[in-house]
Short mmCIF file of C-alpha atoms in Angstrom, two decimals:
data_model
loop_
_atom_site.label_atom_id
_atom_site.label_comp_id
_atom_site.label_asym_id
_atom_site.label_seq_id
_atom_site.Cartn_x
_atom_site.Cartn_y
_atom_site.Cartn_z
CA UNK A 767 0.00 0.00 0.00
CA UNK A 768 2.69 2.37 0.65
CA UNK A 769 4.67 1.70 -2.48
CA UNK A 770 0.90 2.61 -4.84
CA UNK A 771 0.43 5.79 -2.58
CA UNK A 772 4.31 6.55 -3.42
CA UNK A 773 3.59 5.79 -6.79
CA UNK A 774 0.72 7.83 -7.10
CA UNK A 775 1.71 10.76 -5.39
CA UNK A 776 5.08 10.54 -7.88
CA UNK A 777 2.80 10.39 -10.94
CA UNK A 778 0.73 13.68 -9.64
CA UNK A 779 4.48 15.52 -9.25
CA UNK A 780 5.35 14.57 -12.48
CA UNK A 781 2.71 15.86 -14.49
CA UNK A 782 2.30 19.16 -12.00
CA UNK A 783 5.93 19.59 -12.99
CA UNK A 784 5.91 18.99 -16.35
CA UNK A 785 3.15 21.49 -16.79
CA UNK A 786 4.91 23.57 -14.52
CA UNK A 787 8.03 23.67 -17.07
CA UNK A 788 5.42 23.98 -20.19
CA UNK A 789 3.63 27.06 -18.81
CA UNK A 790 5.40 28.89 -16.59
CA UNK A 791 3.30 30.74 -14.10
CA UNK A 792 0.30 28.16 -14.72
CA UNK A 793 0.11 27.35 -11.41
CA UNK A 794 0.02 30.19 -9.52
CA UNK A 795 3.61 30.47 -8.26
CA UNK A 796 4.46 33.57 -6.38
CA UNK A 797 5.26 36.05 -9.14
CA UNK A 798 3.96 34.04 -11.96
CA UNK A 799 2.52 35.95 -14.64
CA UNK A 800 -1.34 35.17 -14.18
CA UNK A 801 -1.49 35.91 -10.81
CA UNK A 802 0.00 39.24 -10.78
CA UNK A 803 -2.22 42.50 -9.75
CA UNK A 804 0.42 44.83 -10.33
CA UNK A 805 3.91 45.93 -10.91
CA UNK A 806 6.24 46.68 -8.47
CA UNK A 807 6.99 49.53 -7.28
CA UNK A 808 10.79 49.07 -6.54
CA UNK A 809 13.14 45.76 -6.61
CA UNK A 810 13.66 45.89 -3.19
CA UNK A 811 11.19 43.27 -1.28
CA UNK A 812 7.22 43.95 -0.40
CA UNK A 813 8.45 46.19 3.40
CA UNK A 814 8.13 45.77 6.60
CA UNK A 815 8.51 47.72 9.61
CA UNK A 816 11.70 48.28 10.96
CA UNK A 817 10.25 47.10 14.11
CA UNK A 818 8.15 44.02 14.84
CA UNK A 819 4.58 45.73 13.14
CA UNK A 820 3.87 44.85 9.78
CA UNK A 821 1.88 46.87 7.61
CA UNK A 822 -1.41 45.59 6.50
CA UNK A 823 -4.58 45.89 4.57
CA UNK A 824 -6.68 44.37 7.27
CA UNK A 825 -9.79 45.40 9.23
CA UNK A 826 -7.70 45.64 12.62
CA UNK A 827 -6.99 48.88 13.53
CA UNK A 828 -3.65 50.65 13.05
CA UNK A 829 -1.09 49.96 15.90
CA UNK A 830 2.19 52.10 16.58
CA UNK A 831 5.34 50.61 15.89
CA UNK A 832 8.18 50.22 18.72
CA UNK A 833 10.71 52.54 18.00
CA UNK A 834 10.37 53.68 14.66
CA UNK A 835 7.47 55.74 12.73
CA UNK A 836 8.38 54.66 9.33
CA UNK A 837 8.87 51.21 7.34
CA UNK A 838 11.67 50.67 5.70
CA UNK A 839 12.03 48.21 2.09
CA UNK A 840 12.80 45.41 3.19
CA UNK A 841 16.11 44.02 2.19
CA UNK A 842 17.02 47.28 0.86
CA UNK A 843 20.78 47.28 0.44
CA UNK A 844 23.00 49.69 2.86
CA UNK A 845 24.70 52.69 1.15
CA UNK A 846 27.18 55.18 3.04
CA UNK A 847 26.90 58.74 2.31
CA UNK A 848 29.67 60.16 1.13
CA UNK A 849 31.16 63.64 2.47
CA UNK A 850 32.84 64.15 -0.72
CA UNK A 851 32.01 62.79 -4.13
CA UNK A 852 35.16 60.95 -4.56
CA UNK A 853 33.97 58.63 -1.82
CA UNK A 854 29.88 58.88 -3.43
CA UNK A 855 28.65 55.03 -3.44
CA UNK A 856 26.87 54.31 -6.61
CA UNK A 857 22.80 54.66 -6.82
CA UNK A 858 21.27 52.27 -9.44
CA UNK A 859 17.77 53.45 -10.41
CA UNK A 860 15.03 50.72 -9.92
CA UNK A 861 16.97 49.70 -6.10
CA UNK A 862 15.67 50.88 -2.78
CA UNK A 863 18.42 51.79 -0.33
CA UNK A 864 19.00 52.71 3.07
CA UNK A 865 21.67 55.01 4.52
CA UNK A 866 21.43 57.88 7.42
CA UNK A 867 21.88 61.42 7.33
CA UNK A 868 24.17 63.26 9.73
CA UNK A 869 22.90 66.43 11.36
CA UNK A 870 25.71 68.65 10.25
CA UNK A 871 27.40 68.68 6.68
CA UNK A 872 26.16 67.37 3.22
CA UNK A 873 26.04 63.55 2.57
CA UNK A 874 27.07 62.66 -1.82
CA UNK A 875 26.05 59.70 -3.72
CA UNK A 876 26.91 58.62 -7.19
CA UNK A 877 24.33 57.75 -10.36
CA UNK A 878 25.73 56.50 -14.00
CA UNK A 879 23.33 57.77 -16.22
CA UNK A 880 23.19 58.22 -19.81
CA UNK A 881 21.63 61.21 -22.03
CA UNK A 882 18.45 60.24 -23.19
CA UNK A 883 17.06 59.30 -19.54
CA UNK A 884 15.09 61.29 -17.16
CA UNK A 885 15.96 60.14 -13.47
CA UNK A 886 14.23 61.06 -10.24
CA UNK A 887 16.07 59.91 -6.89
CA UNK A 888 13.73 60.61 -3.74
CA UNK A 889 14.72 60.67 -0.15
CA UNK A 890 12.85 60.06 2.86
CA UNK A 891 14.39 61.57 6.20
CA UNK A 892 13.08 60.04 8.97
CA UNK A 893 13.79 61.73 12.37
CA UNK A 894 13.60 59.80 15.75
CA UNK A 895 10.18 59.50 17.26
CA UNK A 896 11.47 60.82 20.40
CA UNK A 897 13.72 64.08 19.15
CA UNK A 898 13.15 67.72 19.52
CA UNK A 899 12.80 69.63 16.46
CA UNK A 900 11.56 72.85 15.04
CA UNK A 901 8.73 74.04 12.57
CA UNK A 902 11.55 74.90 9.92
CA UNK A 903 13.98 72.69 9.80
CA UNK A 904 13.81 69.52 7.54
CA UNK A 905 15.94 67.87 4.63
CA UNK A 906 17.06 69.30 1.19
CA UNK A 907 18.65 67.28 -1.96
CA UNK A 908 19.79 68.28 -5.41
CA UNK A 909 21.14 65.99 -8.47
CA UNK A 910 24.32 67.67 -9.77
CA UNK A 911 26.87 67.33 -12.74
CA UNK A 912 30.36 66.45 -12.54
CA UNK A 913 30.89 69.85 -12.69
CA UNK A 914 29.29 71.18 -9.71
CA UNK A 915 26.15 72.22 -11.49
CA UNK A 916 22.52 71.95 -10.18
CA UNK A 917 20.22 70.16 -12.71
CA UNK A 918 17.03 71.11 -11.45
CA UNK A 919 16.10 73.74 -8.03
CA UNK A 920 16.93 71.57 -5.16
CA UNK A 921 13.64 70.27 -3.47
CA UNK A 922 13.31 71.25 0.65
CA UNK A 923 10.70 70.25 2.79
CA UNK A 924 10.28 70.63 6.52
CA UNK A 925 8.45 69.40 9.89
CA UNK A 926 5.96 72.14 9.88
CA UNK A 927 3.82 73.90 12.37
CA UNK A 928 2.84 70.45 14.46
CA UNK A 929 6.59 70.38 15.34
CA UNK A 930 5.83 66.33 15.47
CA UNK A 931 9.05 64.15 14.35
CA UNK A 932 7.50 62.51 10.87
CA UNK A 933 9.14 61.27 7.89
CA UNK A 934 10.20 64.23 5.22
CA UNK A 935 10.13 63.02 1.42
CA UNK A 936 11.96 65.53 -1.01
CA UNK A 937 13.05 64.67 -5.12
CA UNK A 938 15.83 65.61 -6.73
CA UNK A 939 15.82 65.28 -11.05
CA UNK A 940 17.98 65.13 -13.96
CA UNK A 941 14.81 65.89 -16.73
CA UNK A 942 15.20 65.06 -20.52
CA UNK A 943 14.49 67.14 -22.61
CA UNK A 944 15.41 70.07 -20.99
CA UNK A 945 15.58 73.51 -22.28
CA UNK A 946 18.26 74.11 -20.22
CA UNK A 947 21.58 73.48 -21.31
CA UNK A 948 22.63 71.18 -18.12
CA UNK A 949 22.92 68.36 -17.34
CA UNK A 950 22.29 66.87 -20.72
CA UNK A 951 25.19 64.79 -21.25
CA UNK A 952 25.88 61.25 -20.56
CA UNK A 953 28.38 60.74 -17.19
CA UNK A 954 28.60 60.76 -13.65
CA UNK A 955 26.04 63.05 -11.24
CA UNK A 956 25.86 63.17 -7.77
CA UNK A 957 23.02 63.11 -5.48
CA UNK A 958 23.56 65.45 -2.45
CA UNK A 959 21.41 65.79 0.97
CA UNK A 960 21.42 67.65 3.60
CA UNK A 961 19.70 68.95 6.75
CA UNK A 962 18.60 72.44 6.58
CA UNK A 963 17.65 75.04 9.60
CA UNK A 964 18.82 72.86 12.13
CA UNK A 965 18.98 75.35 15.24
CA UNK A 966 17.04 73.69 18.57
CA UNK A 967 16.73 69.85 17.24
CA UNK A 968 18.05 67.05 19.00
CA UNK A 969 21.74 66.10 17.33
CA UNK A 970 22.62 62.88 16.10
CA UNK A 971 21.63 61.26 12.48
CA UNK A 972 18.48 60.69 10.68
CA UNK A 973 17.48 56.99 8.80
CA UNK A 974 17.56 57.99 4.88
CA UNK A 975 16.04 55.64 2.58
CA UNK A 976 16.91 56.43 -1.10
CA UNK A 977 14.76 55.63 -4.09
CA UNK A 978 16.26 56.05 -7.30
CA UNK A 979 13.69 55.77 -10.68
CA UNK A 980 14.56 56.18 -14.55
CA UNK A 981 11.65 57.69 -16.66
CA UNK A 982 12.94 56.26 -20.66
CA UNK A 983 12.54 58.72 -23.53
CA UNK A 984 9.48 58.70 -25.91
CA UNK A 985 9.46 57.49 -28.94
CA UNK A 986 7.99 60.96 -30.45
CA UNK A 987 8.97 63.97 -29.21
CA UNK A 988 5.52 66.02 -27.97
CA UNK A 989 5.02 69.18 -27.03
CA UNK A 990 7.22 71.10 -24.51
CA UNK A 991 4.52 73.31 -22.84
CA UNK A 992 2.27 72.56 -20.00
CA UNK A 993 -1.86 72.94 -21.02
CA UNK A 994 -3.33 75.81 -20.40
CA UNK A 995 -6.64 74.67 -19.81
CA UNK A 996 -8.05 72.01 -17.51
CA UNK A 997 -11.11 71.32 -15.08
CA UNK A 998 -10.02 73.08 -12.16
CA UNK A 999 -13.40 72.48 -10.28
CA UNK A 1000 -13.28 70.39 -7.32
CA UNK A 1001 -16.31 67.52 -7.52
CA UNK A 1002 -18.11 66.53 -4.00
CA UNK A 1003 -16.20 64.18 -2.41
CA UNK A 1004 -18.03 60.06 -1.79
CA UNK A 1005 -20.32 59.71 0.35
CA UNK A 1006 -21.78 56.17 1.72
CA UNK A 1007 -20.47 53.82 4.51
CA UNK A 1008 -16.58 54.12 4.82
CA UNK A 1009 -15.15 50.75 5.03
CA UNK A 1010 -12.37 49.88 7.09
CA UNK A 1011 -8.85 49.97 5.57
CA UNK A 1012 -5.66 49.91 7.38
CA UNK A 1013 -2.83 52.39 6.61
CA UNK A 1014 1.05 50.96 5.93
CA UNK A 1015 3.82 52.42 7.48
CA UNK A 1016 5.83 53.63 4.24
CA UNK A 1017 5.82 54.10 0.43
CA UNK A 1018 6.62 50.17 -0.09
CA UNK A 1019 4.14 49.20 2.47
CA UNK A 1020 1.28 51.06 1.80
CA UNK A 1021 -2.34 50.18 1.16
CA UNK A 1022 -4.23 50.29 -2.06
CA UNK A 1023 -7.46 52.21 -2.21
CA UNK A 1024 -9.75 53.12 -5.08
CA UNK A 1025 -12.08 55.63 -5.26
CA UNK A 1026 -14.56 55.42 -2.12
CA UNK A 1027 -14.68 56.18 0.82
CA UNK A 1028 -11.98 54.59 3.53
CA UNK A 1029 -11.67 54.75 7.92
CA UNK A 1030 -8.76 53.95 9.60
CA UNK A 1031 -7.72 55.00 13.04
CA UNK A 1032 -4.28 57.01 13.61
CA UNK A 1033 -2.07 57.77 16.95
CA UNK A 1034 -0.59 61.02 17.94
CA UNK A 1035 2.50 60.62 16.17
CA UNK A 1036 1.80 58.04 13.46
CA UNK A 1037 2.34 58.60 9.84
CA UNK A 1038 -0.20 55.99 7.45
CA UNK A 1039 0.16 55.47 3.52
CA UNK A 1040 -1.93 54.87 1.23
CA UNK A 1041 -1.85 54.36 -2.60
CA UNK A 1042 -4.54 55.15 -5.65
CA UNK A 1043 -4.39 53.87 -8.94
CA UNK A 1044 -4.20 57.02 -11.50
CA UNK A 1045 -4.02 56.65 -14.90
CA UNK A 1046 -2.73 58.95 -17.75
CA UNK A 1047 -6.10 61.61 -18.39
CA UNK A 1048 -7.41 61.12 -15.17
CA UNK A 1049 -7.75 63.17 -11.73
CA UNK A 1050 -7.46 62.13 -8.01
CA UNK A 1051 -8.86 64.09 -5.34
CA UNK A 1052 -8.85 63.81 -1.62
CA UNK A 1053 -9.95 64.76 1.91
CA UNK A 1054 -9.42 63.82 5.27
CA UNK A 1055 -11.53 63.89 8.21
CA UNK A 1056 -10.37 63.40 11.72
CA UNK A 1057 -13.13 62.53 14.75
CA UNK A 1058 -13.23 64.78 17.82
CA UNK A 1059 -11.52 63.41 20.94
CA UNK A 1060 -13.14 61.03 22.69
CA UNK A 1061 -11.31 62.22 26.35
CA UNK A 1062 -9.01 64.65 27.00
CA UNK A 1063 -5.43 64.84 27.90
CA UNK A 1064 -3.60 67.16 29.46
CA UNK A 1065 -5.03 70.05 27.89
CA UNK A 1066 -8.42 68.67 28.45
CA UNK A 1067 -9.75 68.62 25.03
CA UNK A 1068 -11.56 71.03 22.65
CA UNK A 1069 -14.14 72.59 25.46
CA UNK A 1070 -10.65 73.42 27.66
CA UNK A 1071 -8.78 75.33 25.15
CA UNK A 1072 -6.42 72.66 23.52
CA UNK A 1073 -4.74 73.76 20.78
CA UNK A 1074 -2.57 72.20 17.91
CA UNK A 1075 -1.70 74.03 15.06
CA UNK A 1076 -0.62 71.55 12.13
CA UNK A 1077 -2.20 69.04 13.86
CA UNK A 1078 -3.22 66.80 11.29
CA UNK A 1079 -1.09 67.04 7.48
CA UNK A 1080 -2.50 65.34 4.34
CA UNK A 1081 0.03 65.19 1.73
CA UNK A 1082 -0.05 63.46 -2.08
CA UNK A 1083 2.98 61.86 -3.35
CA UNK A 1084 3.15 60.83 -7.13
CA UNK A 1085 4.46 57.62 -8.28
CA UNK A 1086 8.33 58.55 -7.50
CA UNK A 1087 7.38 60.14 -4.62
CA UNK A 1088 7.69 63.60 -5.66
CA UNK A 1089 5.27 66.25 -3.30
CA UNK A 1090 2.39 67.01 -5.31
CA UNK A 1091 0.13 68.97 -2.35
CA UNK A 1092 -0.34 68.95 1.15
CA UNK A 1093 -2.54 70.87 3.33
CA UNK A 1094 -2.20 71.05 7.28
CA UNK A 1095 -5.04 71.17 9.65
CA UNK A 1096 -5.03 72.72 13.14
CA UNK A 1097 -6.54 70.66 15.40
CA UNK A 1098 -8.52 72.19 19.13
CA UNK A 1099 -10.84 68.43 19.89
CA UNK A 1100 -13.39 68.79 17.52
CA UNK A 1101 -13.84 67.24 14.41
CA UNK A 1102 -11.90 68.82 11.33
CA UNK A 1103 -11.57 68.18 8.05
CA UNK A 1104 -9.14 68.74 5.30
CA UNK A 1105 -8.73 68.78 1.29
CA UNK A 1106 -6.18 68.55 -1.30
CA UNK A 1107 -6.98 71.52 -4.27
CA UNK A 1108 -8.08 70.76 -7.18
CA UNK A 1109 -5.45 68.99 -9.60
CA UNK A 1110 -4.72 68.73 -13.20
CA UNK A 1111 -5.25 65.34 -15.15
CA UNK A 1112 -2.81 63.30 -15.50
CA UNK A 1113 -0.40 63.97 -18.23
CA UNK A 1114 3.61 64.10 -19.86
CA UNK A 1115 3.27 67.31 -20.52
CA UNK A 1116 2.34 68.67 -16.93
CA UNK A 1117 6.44 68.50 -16.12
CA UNK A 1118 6.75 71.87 -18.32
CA UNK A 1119 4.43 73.64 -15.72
CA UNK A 1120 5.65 76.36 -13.21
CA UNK A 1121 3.91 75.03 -10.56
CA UNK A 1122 5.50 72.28 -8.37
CA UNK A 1123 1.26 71.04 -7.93
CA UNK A 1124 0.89 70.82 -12.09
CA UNK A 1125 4.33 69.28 -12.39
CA UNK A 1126 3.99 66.97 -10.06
CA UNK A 1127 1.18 65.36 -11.90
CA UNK A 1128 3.24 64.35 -15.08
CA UNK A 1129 2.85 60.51 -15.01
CA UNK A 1130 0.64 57.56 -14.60
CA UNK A 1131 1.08 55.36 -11.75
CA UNK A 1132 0.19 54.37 -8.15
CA UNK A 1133 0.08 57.99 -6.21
CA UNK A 1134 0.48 58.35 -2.43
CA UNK A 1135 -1.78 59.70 0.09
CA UNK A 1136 0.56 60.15 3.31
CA UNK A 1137 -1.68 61.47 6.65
CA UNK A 1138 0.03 62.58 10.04
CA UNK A 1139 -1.17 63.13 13.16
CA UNK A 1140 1.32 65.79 15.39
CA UNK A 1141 2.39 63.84 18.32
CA UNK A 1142 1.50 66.87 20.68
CA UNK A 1143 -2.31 65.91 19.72
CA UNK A 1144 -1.55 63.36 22.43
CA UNK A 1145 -0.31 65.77 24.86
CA UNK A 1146 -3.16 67.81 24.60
CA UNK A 1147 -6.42 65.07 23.98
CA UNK A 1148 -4.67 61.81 24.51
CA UNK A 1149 -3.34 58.71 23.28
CA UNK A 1150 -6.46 58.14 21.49
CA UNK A 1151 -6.87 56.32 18.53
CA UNK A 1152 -8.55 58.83 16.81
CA UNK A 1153 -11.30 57.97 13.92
CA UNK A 1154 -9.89 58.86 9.93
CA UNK A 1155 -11.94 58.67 7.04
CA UNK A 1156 -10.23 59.11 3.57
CA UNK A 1157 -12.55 59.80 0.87
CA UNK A 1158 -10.28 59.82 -2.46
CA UNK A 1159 -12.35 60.21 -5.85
CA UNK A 1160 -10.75 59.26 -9.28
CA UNK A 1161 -12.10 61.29 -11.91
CA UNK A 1162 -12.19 60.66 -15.80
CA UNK A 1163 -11.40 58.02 -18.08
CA UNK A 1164 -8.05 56.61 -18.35
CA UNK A 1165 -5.96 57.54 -21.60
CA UNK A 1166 -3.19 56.11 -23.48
CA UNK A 1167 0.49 56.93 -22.44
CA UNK A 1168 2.76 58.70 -24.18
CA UNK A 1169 4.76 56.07 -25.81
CA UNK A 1170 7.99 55.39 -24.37
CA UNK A 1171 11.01 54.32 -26.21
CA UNK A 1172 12.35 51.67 -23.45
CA UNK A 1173 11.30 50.45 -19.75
CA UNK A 1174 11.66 52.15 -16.93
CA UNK A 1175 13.43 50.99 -13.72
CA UNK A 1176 11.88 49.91 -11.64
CA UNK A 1177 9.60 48.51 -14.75
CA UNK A 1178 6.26 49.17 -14.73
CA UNK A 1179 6.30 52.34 -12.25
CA UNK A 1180 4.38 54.07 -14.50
CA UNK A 1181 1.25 52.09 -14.95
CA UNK A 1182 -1.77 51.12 -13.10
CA UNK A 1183 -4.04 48.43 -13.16
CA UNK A 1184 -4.36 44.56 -13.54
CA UNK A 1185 -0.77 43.57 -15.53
CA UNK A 1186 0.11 47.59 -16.27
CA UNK A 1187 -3.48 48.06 -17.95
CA UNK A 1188 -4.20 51.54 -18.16
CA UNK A 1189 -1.11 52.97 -18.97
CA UNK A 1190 -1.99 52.83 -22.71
CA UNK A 1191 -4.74 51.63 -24.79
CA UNK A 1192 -5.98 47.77 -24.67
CA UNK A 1193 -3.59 46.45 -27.17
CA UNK A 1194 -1.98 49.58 -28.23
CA UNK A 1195 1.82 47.73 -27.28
CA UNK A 1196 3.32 51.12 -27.63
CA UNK A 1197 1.95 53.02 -25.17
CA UNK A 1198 3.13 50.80 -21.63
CA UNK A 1199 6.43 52.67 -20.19
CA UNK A 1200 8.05 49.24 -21.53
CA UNK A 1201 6.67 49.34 -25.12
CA UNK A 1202 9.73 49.57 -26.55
CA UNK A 1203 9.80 45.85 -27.53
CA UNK A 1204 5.75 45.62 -27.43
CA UNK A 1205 5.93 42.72 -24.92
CA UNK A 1206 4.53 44.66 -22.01
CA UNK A 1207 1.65 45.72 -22.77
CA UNK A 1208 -1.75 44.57 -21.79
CA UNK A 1209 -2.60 42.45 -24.72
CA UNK A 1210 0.89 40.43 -24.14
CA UNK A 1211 -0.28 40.26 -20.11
CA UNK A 1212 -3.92 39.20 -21.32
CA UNK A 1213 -2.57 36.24 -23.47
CA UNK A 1214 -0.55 34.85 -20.41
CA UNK A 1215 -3.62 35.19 -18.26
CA UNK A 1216 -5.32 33.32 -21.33
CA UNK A 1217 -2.61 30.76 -21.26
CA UNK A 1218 -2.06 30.43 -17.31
CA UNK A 1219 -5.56 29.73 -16.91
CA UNK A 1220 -5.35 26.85 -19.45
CA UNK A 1221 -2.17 24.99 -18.35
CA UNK A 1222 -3.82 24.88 -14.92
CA UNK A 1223 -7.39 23.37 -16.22
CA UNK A 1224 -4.75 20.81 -17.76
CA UNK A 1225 -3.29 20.39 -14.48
CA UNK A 1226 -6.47 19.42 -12.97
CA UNK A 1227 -7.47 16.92 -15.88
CA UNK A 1228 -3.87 14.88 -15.45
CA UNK A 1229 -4.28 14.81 -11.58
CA UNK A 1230 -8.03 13.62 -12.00
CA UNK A 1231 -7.06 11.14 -14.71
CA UNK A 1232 -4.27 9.66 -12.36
CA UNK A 1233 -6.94 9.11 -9.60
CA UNK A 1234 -9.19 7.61 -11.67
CA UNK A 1235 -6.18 5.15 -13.20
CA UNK A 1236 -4.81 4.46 -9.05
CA UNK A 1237 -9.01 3.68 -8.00
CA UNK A 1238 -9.09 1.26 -10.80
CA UNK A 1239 -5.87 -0.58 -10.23
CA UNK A 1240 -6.59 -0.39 -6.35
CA UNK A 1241 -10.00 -2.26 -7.30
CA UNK A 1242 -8.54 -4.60 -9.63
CA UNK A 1243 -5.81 -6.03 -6.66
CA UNK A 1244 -2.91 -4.36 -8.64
#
């Protein structure tokens, strides 16, 4: 008996692996083809908190990590910054890393790129949960030339008016085509960071996690002006029964929504991400309501006179994590609510705009909603949890892309959907950011889906015809 069950069960292996080698992804292997919802979003692994919380999308609600207010890639690779360039490590785009930023003195890193390229590099500061710092100081960076030369305005942002320790995102680029004359050439740049206005902080260095991204070329060349025209009214946000969604704890942990309505709950002190699905042509929107305390803290609540200003700060990130808009919300115990203005649709030629909120909005892709609550809300109404409700609306049909020439890094950064549909028309092969071989669009994605879903009906038909063949020789004595 033990040698037919050993028989039988090597029979089954056999034909699940030789199906297995036929179709790859048939079976439903982690990363196989027609499983996938998505691309991406950097090489570096799905995160996880640098402490022992993991980021999820379940009911529960949201619980502070020990020790750290941000989630780090995980496996991200270790860089050292440099205090010169001739020590700068190398950046490769498409790779999450993780370094630390000193308090005094500017920290270099090194990126190969060539001259056709567009490439973003963001950094994410993340101060201590427990150090002092001021309204105005924060973190700068800047991509620069061999030659010393600034490719694009270095980006700055800063803690704010809730004076709460949170993680500060800023982008540096080296944008092709440019109509300036820097920066154009193939070589060696530098990425350089820096905290700025440090006066009354706490000393010692800040976790830096660095995220590199390559935008290719298009095929055509377009137009090199922003639009002039677009629908600048703001539609009512959803209404209905907000279902339950819990926030991640960083850009590679955070939780998809789609247009709805969305609770959570959020401690003084917390930082939660989310991500939206936008597609080329269309427009997100977003508020952000926080619930009145429930009991008061040392301030006593709302009634009492406790005040925070910045209490509460929505801000949208796009898909390389470059600050579209924020808006900050002064909180006194009562219930307040907050909204992002009204933004463009997204589209390539938004990058030519003046304004950082129109530029921002220049590609397809999964975009961030990052909320904060200021850690003195706990001083002042307690440790809560206080009640969140995101209500994010998604306006407009989705367009083709603008044809790029190549893939990005990481690949598929720039679309949205099942398998990158969205980014360009159903079966237009051109229009994914990797249609420069035609392979990854969403007609190629389809036919795998197509072809998955067959090998594994096979797969079922060999293991039920084996069964059948084992119950007949078991009857027959064999």
């Amino acid at each position: 008996m033990g040698r037919r069950r050993t028989a039988w069960w090597r029979a089954i292996v056999v034909a699940f692996v030789g199906i297995a080698a036929v179709v790859p992804g048939a079976v439903g292997a982690p990363g196989s083809v027609g499983f996938a919802a998505s691309a991406s979003p950097f090489r570096a692994p799905s995160a996880s908190p640098s402490s022992s919380v993991t980021a999820s999308s379940s009911t529960s609600a949201s619980s502070s990590p020990t020790g750290a207010s941000y989630a780090f890639a995980e496996g991200a690779p270790s860089v050292r910054g440099a205090t010169d360039t001739g020590g700068a490590e190398r950046l490769d785009p498409g790779t999450t890393y993780r370094s630390s930023l000193p308090s005094e003195g500017k920290v270099y890193y090194r990126l190969g790129l060539d001259g056709t390229s567009t490439v973003y590099v963001a950094a994410t500061a993340v101060p201590p949960t427990d150090a002092a710092v001021t309204a105005t100081e924060g973190v700068r960076v800047s991509v620069q030339d061999a030659d010393g030369r600034t490719c694009s305005a270095p980006d700055t942002a800063s803690i704010g008016a809730g004076r709460s320790p949170r993680p500060l995102t800023v982008w540096g680029v080296r944008q092709l085509p440019s109509s300036r004359s820097l920066c154009r050439s193939a070589g060696t740049y530098y990425v350089v960071v820096e905290r700025v206005l440090r006066t009354e902080s706490s000393p010692g260095d800040w976790d830096l996690e660095l995220a590199p991204v390559l935008e290719p070329r298009l095929r055509e060349a377009g137009s090199t002006s922003a639009p002039e025209d677009w629908d600048s009214a703001t539609p009512s946000p959803p209404g209905g029964e907000a279902v339950r969604r819990r926030g991640g704890w960083g850009f590679t942990s955070a939780t998809a929504l789609e247009q709805g309505a969305w609770r959570d709950d959020v401690r003084p002190g917390q930082t939660l991400f989310y991500k939206v699905p936008v597609g080329w042509g269309q427009q997100v929107y977003a508020t952000a309501d926080l619930s009145s305390a429930s009991g008061g803290g040392e301030g006593g609540g709302g009634e009492s006179g406790g005040f925070v200003p910045g209490g509460v700060n929505l801000a949208l990130y796009n898909p390389v994590r470059g600050l579209v808009d924020d808006t900050s919300i002064s909180y006194n115990g009562s219930q307040k609510s907050g909204a992002l203005a009204a933004l463009p649709p997204v589209g390539y030629d938004n990058r030519y705009a003046v304004s950082d909120r129109v530029g921002g909005m220049r590609f397809a892709g999964s975009y961030y909603l990052v909320v904060h609550l200021a850690a003195r809300v706990g001083e002042e109404f307690g440790d809560g949890p206080f009640g969140l409700t995101l209500r994010v609306r998604v306006k407009g049909q989705a367009t083709a892309g603008p044809g790029y020439a190549g893939r990005s890094e990481p690949s598929g950064i720039f679309q949205v959907g099942l398998l990158g549909r969205g980014s360009g028309a159903p079966g237009d092969e051109g229009s994914s950011d990797g249609g420069g071989d035609g392979g990854g669009g969403a007609g190629a994605g389809m036919k795998l889906v197509a072809v998955g879903g067959i090998g594994a009906g096979t797969l079922m038909l060999v293991v039920l015809g084996v069964w059948v063949v084992v119950g007949r020789r078991r009857a027959a004595g064999v």
